[in-house]
Coordinates of C-alpha atoms in Angstrom, one line a residue:
X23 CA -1.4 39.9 -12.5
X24 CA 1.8 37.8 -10.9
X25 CA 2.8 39.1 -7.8
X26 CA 6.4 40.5 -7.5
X27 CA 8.1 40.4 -4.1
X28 CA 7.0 39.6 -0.6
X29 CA 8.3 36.7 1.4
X30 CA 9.2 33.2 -0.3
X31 CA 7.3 30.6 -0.6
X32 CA 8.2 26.7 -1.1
X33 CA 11.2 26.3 -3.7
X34 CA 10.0 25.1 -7.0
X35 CA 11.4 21.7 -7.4
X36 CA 13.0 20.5 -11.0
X37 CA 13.4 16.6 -10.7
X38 CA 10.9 14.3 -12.5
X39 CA 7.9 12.9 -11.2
X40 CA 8.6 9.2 -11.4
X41 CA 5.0 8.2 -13.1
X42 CA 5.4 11.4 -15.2
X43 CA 3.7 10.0 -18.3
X44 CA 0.6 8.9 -16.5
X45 CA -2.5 10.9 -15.4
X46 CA -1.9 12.4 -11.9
X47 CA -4.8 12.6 -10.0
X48 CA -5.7 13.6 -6.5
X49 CA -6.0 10.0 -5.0
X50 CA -6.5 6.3 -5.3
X51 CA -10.0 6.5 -4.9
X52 CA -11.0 9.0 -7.5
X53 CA -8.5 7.1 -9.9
X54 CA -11.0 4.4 -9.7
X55 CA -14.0 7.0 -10.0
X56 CA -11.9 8.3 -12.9
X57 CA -12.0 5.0 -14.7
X58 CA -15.8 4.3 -14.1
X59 CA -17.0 7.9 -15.4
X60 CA -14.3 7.2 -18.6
X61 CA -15.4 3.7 -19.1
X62 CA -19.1 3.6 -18.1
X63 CA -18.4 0.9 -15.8
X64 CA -21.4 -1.0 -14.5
X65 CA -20.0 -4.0 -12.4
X66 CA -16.8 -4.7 -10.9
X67 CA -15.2 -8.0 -9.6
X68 CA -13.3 -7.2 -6.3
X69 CA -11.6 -9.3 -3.8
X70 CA -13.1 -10.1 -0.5
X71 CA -9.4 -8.8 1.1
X72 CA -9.5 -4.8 0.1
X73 CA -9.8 -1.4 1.5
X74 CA -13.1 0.2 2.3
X75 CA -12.4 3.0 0.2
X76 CA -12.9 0.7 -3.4
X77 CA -16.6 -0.4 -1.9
X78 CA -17.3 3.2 -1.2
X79 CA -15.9 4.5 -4.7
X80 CA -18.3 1.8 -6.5
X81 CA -21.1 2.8 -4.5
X82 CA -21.1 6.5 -5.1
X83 CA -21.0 5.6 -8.8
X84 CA -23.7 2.9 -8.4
X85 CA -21.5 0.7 -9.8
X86 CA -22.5 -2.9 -8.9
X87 CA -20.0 -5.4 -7.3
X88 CA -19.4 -9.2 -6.7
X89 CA -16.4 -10.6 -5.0
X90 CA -13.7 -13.3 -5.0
X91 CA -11.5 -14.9 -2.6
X92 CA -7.1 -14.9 -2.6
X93 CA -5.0 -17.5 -1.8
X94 CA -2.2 -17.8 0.7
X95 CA 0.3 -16.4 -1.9
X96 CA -2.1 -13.1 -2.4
X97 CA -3.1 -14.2 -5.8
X98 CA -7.1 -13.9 -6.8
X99 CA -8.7 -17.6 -6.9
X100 CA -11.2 -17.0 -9.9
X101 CA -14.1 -19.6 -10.3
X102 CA -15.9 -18.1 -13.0
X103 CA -15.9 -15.9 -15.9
X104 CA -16.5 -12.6 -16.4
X105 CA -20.2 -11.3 -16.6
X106 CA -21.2 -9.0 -19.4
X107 CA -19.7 -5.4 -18.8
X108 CA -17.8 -6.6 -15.6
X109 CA -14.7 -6.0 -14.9
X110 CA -12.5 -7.3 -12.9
X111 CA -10.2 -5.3 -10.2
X112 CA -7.3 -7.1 -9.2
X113 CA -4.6 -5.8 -6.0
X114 CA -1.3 -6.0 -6.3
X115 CA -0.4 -7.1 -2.9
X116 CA 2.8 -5.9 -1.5
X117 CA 4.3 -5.8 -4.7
X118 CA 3.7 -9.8 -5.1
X119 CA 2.0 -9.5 -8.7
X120 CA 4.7 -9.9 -11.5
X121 CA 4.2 -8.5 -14.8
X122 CA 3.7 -11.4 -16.9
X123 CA 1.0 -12.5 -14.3
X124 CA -0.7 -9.1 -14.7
X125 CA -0.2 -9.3 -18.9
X126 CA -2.1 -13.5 -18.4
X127 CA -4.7 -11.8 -16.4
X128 CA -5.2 -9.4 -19.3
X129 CA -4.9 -11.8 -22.2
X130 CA -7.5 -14.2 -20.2
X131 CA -10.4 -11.8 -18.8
X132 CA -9.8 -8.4 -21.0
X133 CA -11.5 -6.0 -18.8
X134 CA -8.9 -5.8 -15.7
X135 CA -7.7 -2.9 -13.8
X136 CA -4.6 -3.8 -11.1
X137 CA -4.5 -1.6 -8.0
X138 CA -0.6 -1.3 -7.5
X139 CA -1.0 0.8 -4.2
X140 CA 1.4 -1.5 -2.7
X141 CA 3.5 -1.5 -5.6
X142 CA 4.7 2.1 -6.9
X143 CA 7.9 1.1 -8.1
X144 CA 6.4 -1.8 -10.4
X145 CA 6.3 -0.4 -14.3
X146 CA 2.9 -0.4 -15.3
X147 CA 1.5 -3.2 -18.1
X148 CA 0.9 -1.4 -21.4
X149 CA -2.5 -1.3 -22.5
X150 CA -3.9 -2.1 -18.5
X151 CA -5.6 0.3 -16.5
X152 CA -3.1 0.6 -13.4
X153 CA -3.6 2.8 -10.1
X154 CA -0.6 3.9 -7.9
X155 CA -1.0 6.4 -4.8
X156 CA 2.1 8.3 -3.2
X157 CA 1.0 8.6 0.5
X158 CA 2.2 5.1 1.3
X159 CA 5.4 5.9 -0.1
X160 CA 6.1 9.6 0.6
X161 CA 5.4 12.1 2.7
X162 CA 2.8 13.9 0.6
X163 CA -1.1 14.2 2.2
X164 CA -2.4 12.7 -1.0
X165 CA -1.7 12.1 -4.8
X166 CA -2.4 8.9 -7.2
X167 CA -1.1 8.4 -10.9
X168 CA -3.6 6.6 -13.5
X169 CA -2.1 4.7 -16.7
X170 CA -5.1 4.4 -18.9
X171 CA -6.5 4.8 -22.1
X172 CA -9.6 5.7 -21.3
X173 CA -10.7 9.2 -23.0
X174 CA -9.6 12.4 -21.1
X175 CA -12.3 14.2 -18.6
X176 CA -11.5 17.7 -17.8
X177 CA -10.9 18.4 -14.0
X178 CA -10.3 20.9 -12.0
X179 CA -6.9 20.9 -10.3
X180 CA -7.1 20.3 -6.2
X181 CA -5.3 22.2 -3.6
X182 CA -3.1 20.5 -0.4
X183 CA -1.7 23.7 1.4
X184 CA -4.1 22.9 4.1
X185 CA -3.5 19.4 4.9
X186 CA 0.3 19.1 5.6
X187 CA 0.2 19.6 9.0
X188 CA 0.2 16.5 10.2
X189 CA 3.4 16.0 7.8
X190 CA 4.8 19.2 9.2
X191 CA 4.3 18.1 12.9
X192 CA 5.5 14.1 13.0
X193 CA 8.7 15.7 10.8
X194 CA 9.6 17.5 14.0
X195 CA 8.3 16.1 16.7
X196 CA 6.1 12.4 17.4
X197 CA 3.6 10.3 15.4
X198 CA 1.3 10.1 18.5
X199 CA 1.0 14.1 18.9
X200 CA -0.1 14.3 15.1
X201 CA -1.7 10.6 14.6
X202 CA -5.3 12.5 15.0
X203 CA -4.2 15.0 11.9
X204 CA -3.5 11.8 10.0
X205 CA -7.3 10.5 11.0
X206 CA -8.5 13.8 10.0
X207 CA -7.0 13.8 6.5
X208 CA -8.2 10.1 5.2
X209 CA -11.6 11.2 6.6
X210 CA -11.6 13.9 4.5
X211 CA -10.1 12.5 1.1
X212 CA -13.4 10.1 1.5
X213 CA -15.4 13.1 0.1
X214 CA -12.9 14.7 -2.3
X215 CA -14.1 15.4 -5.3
X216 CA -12.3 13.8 -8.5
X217 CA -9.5 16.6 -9.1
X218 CA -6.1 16.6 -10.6
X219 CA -2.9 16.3 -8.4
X220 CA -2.6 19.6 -6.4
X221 CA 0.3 21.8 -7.6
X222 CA 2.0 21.1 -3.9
X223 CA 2.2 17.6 -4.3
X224 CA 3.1 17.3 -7.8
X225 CA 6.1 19.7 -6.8
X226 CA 7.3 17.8 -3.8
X227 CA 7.3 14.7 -6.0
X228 CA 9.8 15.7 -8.2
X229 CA 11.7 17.1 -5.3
X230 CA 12.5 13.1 -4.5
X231 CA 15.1 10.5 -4.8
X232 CA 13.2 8.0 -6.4
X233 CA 16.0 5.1 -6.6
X234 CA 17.8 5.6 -3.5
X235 CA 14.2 5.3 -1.9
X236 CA 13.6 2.3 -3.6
X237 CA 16.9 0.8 -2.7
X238 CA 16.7 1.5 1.0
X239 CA 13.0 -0.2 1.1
X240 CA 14.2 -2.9 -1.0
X241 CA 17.3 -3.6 1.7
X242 CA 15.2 -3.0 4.8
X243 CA 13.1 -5.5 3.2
X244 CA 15.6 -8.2 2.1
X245 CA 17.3 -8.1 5.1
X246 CA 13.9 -8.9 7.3
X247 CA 13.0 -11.9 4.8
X248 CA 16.4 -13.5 5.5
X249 CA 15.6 -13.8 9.1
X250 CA 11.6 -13.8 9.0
X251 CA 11.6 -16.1 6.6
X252 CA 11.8 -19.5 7.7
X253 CA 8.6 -18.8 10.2
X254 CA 6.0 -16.7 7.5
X255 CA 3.3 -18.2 6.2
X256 CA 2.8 -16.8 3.0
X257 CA 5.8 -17.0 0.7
X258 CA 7.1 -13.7 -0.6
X259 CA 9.5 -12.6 -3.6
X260 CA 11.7 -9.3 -2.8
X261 CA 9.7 -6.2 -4.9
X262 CA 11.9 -3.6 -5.9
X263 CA 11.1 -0.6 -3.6
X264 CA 9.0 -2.2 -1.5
X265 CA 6.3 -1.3 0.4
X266 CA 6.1 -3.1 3.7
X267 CA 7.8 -6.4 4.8
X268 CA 4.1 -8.4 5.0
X269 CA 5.1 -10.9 8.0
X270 CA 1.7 -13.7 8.5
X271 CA 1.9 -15.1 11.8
X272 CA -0.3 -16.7 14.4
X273 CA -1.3 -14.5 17.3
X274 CA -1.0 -11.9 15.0
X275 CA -3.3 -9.7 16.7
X276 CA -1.7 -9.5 20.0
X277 CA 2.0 -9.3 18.7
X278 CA 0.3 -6.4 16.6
X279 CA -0.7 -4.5 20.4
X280 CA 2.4 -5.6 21.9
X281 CA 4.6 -3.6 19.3
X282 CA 2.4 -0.7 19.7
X283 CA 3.1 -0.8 23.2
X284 CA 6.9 -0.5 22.0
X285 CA 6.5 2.0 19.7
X286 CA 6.4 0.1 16.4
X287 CA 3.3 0.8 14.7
X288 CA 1.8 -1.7 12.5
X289 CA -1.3 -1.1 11.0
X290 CA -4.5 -3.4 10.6
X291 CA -4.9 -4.0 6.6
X292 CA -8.2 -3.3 6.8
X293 CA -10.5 -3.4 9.2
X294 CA -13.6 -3.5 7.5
X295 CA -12.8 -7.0 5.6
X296 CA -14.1 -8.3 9.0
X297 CA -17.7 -7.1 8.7
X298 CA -17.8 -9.1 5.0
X299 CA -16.1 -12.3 6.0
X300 CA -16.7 -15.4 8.5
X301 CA -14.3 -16.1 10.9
X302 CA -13.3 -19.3 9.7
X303 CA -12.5 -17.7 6.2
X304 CA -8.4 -16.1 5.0
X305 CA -9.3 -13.0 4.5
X306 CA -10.8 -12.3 7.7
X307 CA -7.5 -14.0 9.5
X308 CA -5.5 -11.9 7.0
X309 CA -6.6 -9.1 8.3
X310 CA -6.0 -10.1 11.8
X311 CA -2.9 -12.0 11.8
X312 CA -0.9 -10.3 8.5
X313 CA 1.6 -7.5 10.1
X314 CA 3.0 -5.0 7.7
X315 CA 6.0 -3.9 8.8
X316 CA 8.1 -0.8 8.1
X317 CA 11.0 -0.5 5.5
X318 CA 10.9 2.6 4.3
X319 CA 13.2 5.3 3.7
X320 CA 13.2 6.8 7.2
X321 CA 15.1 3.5 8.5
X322 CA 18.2 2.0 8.2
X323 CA 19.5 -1.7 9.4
X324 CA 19.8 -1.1 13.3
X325 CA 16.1 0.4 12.9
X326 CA 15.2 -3.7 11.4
X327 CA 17.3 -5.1 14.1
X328 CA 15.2 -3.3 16.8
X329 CA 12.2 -4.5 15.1
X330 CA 13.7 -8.3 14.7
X331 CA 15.0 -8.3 18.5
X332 CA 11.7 -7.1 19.7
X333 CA 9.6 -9.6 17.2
X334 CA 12.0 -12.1 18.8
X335 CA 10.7 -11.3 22.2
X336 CA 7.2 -11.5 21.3
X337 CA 7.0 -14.5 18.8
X338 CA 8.3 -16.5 21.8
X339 CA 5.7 -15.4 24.4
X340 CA 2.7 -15.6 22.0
X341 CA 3.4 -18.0 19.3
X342 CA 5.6 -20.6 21.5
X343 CA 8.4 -20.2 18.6
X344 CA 12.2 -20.8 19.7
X345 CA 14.8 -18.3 19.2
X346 CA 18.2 -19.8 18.3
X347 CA 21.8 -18.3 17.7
X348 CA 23.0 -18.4 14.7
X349 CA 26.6 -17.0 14.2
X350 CA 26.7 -16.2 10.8
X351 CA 23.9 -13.6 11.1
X352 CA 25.8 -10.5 13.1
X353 CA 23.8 -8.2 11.7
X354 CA 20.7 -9.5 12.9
X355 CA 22.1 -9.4 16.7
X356 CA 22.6 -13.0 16.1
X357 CA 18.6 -14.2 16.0
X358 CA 17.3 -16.6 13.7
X359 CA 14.0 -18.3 14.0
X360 CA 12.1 -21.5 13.5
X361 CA 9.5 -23.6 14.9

């Protein structure tokens, strides 16, 4: 029987889920699990440069793997063909992917799925299996959307009441008092079960402001290319809603510490490409050296001119760069850079 009365609980939210015609699931991960159970996946083609979590996902389902390298503009560098029942798994990297590159990849190799992650606001390629999560975009504990048409599976929906605290807690008060909450809930998402989006998160997703979101990370972003630019090593288009400003520098590493020390956290992108690649190989400097940095909703233009002064500071002590005035640029506190 409904209950009647007592205290009030979270409002019910009326907006619209902005991947509302795709499958919402409970995370990336289990997207990917989804797909192997629905198309009796055996072997998968992933890149050298990729998150922990795909390797485990493939392993739980005994699904075998091979892998290929990327170049410096993120794109896959395939050698060979397609083995029988492989498939191939391609990341689209900080939103870097267009469509007509992912439709090619189709047309050429059939059996592709595109991990857009990076990339929520990118429309998804009819007729290829594409993966989105929401925790690198919003502040919900979990949450993917699958467009495939793979047959259904019935799942259980999942539950999220208890994992917001860490949400709860940096809202109000610091990252640092809350970052072990944060630890706490990607350790446990590693042994979710496959489950639908919990009821919680689907509501606070259509609680959102999808395009003025996407035009603040898109502005953040822009407005860090026009003075990053000239010193990046990888070259970059401008993704609509974008998920972090991905800035590939020398010295990398210690410019990475040296913001922490200032309060700008960066993270590492991921830390377990290391343990598969040499030292002299891109990925494993990618990994080092690549520093993804923050132009999300939560900050405006002074927030990127901090950033920018403070880069400015650093990139001259560890990368023997040159700061020069440049007039023209107020709104950047007058800093440009260049070798």
């Amino acid at each position: 029987m409904k209950e009647i009365g007592g205290y009030i609980e979270l409002d019910t939210y009326t907006g619209r889920e902005y991947h509302e015609g795709a499958l919402a699931l409970n995370s990336g991960r289990n997207a990917l699990i989804y797909l192997i159970r629905a198309k009796q996946m055996k072997k998968l083609y992933l890149p050298y440069y990729c998150c922990s979590s795909i390797f485990d996902s493939c392993k739980k389902e005994s699904v075998d793997i091979s892998y290929y390298p990327i170049d410096k503009s993120l794109r896959p560098i395939l050698q060979k063909e397609l083995e029988k029942d492989q498939w191939l798994y391609i990341i689209n990297y900080y939103g870097q992917l267009s469509n007509q590159e992912i439709a090619d990849y189709k047309e050429q190799y059939q059996r592709v799925i595109v991990d857009s992650a990076q990339a929520f606001y990118q429309p998804f390629v009819p007729g290829v299996d594409t993966i989105y999560t929401c925790r690198k975009f919003f502040g919900v504990a979990d949450g993917a959307y699958l467009y495939t048409d793979a047959e259904e599976i019935s799942l259980e929906r999942g539950c999220s009441y208890d994992k917001m605290l860490f949400l709860h807690g940096r809202y109000e008060k610091t990252a640092n008092e809350f970052y072990g909450g944060y630890v706490e809930n990607n350790r446990r998402m590693q042994t979710e079960p496959l489950q639908l989006m919990s009821k919680l998160t689907q509501n606070l997703l259509r609680g959102l402001d999808y395009d003025r979101i996407a035009e603040v990370r898109e502005n953040n972003f822009r407005y860090l290319h026009h003075v990053l630019e000239k010193i990046n090593e990888i070259n970059v288009i401008i993704p609509y809603g974008a998920f972090a400003y991905p800035l590939y520098v020398k010295n990398g590493k210690l410019i990475r510490e040296a913001l922490r020390k200032k309060r700008i956290y960066i993270p590492v992108l991921w830390p377990n490409v290391r343990n598969m690649c040499k030292k002299s190989e891109f990925e494993y400097d990618l990994t080092w050296n690549l520093l993804p940095l923050p132009v999300d909703q939560r900050y405006d233009r002074s927030d990127m001119d901090v950033i920018l002064t403070t880069l400015g500071e650093l990139l001259i002590e560890n990368c023997g760069m040159e700061v020069r005035k440049n007039e023209k640029n107020v709104n950047a506190r007058n800093e440009l850079w260049k070798y």
